[in-house]
mmCIF file of C-alpha atoms and ligand atoms in Angstrom:
data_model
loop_
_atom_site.group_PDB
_atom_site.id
_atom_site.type_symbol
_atom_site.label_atom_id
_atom_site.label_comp_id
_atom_site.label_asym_id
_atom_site.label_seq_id
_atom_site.Cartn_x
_atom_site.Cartn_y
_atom_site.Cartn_z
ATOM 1 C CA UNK A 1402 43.963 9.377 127.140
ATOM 2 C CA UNK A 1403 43.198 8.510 123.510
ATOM 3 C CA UNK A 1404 40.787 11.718 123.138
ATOM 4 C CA UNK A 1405 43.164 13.655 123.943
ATOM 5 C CA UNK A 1406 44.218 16.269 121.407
ATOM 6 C CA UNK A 1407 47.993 15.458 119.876
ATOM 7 C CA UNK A 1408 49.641 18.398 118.527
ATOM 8 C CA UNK A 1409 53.039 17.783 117.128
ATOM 9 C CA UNK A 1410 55.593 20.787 116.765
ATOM 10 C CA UNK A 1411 58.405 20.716 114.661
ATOM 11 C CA UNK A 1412 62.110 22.091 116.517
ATOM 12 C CA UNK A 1413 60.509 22.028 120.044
ATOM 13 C CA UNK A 1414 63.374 21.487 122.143
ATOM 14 C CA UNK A 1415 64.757 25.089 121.502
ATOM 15 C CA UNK A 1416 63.421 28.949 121.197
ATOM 16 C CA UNK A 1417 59.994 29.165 120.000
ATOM 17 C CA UNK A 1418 58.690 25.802 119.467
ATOM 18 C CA UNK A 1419 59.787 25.090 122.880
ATOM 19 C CA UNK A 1420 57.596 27.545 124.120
ATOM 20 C CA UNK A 1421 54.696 26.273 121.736
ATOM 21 C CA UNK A 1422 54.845 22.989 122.778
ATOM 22 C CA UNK A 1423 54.858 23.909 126.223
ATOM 23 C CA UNK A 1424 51.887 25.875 126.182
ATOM 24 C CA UNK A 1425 50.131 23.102 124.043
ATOM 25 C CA UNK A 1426 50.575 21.049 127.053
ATOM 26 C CA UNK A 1427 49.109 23.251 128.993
ATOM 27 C CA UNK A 1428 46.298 23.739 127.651
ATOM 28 C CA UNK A 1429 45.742 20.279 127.606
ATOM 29 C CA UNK A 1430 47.567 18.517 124.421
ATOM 30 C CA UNK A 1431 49.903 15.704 124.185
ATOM 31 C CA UNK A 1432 53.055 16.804 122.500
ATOM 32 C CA UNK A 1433 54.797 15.436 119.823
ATOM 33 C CA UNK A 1434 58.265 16.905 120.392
ATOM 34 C CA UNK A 1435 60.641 16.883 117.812
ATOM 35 C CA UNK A 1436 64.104 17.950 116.769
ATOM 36 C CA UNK A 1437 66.915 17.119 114.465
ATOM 37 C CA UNK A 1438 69.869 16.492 117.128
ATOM 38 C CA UNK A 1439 69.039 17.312 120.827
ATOM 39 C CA UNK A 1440 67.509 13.787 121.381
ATOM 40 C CA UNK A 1441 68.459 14.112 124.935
ATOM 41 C CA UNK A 1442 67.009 17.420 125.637
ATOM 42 C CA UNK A 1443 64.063 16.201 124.033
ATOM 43 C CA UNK A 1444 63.570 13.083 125.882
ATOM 44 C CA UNK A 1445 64.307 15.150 129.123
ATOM 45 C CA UNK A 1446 61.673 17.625 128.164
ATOM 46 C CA UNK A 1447 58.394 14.669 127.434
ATOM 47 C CA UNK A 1448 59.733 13.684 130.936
ATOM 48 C CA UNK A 1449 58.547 16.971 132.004
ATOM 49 C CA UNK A 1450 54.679 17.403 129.610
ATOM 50 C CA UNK A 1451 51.869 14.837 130.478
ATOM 51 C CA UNK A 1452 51.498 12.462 127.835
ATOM 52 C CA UNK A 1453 53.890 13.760 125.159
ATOM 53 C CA UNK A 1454 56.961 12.158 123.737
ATOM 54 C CA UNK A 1455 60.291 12.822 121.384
ATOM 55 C CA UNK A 1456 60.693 12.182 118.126
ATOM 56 C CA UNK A 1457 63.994 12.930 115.915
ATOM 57 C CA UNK A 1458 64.209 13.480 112.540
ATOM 58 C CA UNK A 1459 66.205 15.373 110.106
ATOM 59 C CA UNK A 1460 63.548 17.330 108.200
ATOM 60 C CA UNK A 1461 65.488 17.835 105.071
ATOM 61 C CA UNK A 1462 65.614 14.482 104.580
ATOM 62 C CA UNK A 1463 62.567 12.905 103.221
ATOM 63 C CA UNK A 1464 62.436 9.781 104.418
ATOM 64 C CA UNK A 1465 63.137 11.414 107.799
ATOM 65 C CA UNK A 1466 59.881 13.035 107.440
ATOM 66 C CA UNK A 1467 57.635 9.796 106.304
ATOM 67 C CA UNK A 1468 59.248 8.017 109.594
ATOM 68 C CA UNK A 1469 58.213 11.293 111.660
ATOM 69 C CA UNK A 1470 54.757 11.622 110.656
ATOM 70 C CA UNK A 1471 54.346 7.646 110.665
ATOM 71 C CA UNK A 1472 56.392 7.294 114.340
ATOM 72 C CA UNK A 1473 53.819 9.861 115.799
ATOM 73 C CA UNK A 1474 50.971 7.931 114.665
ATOM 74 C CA UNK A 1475 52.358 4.946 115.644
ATOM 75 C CA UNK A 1476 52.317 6.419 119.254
ATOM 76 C CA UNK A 1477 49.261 8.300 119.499
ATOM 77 C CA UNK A 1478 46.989 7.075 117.153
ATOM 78 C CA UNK A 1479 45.805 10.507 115.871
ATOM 79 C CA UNK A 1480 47.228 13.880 115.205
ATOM 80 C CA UNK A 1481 44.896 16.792 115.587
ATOM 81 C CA UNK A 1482 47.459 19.345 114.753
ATOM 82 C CA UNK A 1483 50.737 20.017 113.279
ATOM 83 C CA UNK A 1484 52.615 22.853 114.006
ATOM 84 C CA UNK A 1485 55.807 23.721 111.486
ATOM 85 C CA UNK A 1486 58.011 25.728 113.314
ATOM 86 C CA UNK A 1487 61.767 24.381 112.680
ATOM 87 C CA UNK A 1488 63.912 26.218 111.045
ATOM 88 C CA UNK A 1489 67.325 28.105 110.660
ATOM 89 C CA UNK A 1490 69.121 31.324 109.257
ATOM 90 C CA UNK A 1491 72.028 32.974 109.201
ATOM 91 C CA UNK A 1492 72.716 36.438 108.505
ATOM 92 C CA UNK A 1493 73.531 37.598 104.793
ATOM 93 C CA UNK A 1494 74.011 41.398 103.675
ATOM 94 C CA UNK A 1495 71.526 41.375 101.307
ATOM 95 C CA UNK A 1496 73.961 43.558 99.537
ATOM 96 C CA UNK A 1497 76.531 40.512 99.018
ATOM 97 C CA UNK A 1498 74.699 38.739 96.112
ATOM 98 C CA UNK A 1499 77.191 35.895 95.695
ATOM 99 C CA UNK A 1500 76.912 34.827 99.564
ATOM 100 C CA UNK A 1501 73.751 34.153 99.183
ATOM 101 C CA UNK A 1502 74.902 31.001 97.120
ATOM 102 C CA UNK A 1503 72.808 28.434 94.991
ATOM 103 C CA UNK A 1504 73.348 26.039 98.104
ATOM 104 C CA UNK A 1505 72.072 27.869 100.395
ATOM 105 C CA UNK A 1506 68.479 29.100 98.280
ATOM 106 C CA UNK A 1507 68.396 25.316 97.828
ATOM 107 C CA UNK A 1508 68.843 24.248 102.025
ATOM 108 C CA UNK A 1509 66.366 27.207 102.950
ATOM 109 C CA UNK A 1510 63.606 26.538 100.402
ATOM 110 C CA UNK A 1511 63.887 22.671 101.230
ATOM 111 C CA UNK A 1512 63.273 23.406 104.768
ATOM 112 C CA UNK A 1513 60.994 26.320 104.868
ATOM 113 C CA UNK A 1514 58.876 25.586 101.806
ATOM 114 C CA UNK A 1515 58.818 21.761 100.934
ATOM 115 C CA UNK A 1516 59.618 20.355 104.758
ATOM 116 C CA UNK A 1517 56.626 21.484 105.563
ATOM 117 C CA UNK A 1518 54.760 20.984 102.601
ATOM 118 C CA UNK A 1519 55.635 17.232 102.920
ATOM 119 C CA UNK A 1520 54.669 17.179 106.678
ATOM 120 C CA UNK A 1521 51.185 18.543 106.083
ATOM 121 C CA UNK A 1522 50.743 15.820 103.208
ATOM 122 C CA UNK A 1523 51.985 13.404 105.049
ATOM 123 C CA UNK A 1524 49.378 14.407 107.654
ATOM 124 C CA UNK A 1525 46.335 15.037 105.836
ATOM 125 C CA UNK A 1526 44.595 11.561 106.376
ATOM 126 C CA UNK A 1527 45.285 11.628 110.284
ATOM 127 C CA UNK A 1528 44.297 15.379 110.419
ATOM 128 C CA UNK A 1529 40.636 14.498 108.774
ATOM 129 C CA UNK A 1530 40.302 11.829 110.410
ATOM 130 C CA UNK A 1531 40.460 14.092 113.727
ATOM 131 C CA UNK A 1532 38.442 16.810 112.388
ATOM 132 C CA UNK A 1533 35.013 17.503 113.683
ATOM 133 C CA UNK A 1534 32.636 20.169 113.040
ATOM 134 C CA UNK A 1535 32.634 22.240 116.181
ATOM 135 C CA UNK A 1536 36.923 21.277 116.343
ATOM 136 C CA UNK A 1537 38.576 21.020 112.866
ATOM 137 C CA UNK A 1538 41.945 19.583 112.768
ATOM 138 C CA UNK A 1539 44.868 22.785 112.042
ATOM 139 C CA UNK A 1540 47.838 23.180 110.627
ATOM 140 C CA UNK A 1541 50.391 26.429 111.930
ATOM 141 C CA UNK A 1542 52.816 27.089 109.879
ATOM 142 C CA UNK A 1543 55.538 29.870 111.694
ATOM 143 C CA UNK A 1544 56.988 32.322 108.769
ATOM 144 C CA UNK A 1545 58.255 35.473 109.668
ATOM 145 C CA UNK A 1546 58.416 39.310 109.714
ATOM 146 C CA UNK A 1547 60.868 38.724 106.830
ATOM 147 C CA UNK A 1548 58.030 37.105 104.625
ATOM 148 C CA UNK A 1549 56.303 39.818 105.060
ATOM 149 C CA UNK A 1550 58.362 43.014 104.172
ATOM 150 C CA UNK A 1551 61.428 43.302 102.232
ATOM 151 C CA UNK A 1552 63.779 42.586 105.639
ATOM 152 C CA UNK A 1553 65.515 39.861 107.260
ATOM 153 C CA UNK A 1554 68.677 37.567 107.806
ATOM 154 C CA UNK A 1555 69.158 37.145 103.971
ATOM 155 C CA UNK A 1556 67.005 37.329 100.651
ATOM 156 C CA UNK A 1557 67.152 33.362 100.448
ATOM 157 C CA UNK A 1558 65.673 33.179 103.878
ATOM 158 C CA UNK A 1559 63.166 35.593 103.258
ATOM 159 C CA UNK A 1560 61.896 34.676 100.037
ATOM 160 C CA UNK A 1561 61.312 31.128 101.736
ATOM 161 C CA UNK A 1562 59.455 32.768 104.351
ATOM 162 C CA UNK A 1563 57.164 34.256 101.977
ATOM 163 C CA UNK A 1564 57.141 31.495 100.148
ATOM 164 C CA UNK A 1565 55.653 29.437 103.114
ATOM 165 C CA UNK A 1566 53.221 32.550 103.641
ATOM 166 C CA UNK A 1567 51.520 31.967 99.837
ATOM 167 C CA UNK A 1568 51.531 27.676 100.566
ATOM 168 C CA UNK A 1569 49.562 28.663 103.767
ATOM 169 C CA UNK A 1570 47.033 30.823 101.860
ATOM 170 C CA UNK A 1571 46.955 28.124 99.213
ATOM 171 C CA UNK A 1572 46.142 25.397 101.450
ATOM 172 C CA UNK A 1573 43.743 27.102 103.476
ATOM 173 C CA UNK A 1574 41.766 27.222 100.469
ATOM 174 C CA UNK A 1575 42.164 23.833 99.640
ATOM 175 C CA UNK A 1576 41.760 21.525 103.042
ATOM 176 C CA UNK A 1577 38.771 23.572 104.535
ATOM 177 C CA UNK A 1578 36.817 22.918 105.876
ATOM 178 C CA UNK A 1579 37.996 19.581 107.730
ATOM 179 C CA UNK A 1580 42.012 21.022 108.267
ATOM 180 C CA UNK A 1581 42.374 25.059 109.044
ATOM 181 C CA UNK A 1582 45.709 26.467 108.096
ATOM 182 C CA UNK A 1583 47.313 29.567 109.652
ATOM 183 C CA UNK A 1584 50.187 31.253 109.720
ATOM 184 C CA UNK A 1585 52.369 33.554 112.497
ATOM 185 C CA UNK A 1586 54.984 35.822 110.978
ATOM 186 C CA UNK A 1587 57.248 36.827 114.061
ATOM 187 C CA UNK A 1588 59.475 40.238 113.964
ATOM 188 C CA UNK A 1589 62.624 39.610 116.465
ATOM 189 C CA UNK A 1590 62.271 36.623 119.234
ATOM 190 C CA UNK A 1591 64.898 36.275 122.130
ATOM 191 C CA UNK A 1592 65.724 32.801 120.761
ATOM 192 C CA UNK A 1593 68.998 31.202 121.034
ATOM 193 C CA UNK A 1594 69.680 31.413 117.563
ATOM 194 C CA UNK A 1595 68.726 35.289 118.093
ATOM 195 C CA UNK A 1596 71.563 35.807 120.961
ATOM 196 C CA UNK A 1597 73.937 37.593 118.748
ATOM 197 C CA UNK A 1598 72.186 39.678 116.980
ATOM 198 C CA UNK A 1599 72.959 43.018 118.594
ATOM 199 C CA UNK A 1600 72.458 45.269 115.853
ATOM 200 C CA UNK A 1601 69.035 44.077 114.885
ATOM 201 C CA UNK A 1602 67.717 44.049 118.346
ATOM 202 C CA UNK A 1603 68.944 47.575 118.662
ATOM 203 C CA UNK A 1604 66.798 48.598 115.936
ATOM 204 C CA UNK A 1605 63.665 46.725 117.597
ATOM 205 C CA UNK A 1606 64.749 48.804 120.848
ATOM 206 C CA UNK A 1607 64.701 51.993 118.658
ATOM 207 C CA UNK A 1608 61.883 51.274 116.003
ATOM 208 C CA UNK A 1609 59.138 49.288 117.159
ATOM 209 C CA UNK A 1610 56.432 50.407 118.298
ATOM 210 C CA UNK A 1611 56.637 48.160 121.628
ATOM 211 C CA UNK A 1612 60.298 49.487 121.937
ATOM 212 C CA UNK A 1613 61.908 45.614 122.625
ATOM 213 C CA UNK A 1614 61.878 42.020 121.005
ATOM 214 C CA UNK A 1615 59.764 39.334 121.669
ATOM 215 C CA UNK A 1616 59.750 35.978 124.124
ATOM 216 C CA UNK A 1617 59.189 32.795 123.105
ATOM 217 C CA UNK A 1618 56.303 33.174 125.016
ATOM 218 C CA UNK A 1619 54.423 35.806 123.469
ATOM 219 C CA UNK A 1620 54.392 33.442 120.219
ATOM 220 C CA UNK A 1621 53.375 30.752 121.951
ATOM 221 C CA UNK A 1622 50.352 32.659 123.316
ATOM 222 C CA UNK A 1623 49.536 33.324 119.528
ATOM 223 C CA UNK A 1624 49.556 29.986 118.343
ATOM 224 C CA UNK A 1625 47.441 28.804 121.120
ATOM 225 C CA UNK A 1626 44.992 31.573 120.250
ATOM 226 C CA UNK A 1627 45.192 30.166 116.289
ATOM 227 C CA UNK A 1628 44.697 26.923 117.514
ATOM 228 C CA UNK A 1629 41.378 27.871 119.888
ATOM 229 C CA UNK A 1630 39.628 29.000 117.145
ATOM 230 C CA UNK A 1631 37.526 26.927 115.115
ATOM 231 C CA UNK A 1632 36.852 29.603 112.754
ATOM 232 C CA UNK A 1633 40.373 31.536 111.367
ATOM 233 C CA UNK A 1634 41.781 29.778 108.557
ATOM 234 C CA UNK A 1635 44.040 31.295 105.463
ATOM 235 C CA UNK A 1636 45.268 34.131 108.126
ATOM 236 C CA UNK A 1637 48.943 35.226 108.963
ATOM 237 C CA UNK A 1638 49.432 36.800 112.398
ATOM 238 C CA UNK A 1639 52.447 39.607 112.176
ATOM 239 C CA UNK A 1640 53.535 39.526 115.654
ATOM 240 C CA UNK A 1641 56.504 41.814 116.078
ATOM 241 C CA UNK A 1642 55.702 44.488 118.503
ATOM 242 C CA UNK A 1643 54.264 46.981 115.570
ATOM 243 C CA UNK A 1644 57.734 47.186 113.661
ATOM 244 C CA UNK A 1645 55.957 46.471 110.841
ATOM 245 C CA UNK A 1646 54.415 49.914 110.806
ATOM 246 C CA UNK A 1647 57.888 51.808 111.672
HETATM 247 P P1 NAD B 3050 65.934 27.767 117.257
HETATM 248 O O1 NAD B 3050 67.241 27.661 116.542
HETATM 249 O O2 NAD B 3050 65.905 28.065 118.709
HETATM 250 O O3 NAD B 3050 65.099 26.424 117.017
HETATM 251 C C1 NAD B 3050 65.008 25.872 115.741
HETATM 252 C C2 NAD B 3050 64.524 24.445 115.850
HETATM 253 O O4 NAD B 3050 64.396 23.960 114.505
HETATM 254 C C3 NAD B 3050 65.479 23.506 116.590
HETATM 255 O O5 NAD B 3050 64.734 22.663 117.459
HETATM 256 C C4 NAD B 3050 66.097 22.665 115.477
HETATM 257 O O6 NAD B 3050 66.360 21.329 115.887
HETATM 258 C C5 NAD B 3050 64.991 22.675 114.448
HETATM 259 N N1 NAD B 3050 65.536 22.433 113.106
HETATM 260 C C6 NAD B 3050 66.294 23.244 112.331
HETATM 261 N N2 NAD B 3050 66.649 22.596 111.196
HETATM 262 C C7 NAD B 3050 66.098 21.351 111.269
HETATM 263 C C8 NAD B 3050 66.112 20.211 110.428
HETATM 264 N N3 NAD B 3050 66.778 20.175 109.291
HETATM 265 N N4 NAD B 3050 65.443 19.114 110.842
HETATM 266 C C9 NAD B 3050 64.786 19.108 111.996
HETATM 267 N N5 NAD B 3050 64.722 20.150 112.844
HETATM 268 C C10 NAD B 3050 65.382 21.254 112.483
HETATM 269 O O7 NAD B 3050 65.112 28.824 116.396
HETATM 270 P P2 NAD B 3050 63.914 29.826 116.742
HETATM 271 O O8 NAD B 3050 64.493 31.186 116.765
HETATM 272 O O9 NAD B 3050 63.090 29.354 117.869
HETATM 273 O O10 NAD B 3050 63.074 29.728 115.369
HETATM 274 C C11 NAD B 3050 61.944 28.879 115.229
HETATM 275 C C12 NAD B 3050 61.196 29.261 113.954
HETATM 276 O O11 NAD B 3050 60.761 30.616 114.041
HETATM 277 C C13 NAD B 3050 62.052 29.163 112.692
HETATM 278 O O12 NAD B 3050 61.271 28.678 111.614
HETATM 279 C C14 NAD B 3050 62.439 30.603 112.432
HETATM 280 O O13 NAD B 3050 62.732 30.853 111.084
HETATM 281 C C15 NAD B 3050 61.195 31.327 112.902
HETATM 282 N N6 NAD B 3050 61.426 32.728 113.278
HETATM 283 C C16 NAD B 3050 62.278 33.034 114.305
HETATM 284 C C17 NAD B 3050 62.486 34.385 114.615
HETATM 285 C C18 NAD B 3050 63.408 34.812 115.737
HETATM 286 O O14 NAD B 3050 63.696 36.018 115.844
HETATM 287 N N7 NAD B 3050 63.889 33.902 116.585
HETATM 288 C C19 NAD B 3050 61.823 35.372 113.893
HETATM 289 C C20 NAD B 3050 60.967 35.016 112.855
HETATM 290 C C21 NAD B 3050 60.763 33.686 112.556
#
């Protein structure tokens, strides 16, 4: 059991990371699931994935994060790959400068930006220590479509996005060869947090190229694709059904 790959993913009880983890599992890793609340969806769900388990932690809170990274340890004894995927938005005209308050730049660069900054430094040593030469340890960090062009919920959320896009770049460069470090930039996903948003899927219907949103599942599929390679590092994967080009 020991040698078996650990790959922990951060928000994996809902929408995407849900779908990450689970196709981790399949593919034969043991899970570190993780979530700020849903404790008992999350315990239900390592009921349900050979050899993974639960953690909660709040990841804007720091100490959270050193008790995440050192709980998961404490369980598996390595950590082969950590996949930063939580995250939250709400939607902003980006027309409405003052709703986009100081509070909120603050909450959304803390969590998109130095969350997962922390959780890859926290990892480093366990991540080396798990690389070899024919399977370097990785690092996927999931931005967005947002990141990418001038779109999205809100500016604040956004500008984190891209944010995390330039710290994924930056690190590539920096932890090679032992640690890889990629990036997926999703358009639209049929998430829960994605249920309302009517008008936006509407323009997905209309404008992309592949004429709907995404599943869950189609990202997953990515990051397992990142995650094969031993090879791709300092890339960011725009998966949003070609609405990038529309
Ligand atoms: P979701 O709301 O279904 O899941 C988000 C997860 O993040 C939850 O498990 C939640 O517990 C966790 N989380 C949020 N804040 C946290 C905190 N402070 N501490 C710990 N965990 C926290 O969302 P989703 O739609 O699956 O989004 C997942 C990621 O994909 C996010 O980073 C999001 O920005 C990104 N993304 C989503 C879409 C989309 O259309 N759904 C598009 C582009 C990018």
């Amino acid at each position: 059991m020991n040698n078996m790959r650990v790959a922990l993913v951060t928000g994996s009880t809902s929408g995407i990371g849900l779908s990450i983890a689970q196709r981790f599992a399949q593919a034969g890793y043991r899970v570190a699931l993780h979530s700020r609340t849903s404790s008992v969806a999350g315990m239900q769900l390592a009921a349900t994935l050979a050899g993974s388990h639960y953690f909660q932690a709040d990841i804007l809170d720091e100490e959270d994060r050193r008790n995440l990274i050192k709980h998961v340890y404490a369980q598996f004894g390595r950590l082969d790959m950590l996949v930063n995927n939580a995250g939250e938005s709400s939607i902003i005209p980006h027309d409405d400068l003052l709703a986009a308050t100081p509070d909120i730049w603050h909450r959304l660069y803390e969590l998109h930006v130095v969350a997962p900054w922390q959780l890859v430094a926290l990892s480093e040593p366990y991540l080396r220590a798990a690389a070899t030469a024919d399977h370097p340890a990785s690092v996927l960090n999931i931005s967005s479509h947002a990141g990418v062009r001038p779109k999205g919920a809100s500016i604040p959320y956004a500008a984190s996005k891209a944010a995390l896009i330039h710290v994924t770049r930056l690190l590539a460069k920096t932890l090679g060869p032992d640690i890889r470090v990629n990036a997926i930039a999703p358009g639209l996903v049929d998430t829960p947090r994605t249920q309302d948003w009517a008008t936006i899927r509407e323009q997905w219907l209309r404008n992309a190229p592949m004429r709907r949103s995404a599943r869950p599942d189609e990202i997953a599929d990515v990051a397992l694709m990142l995650t094969e390679s031993a090879y791709l590092t300092g890339e960011v994967i725009v998966v949003d059904g070609g609405m990038n080009l529309a």
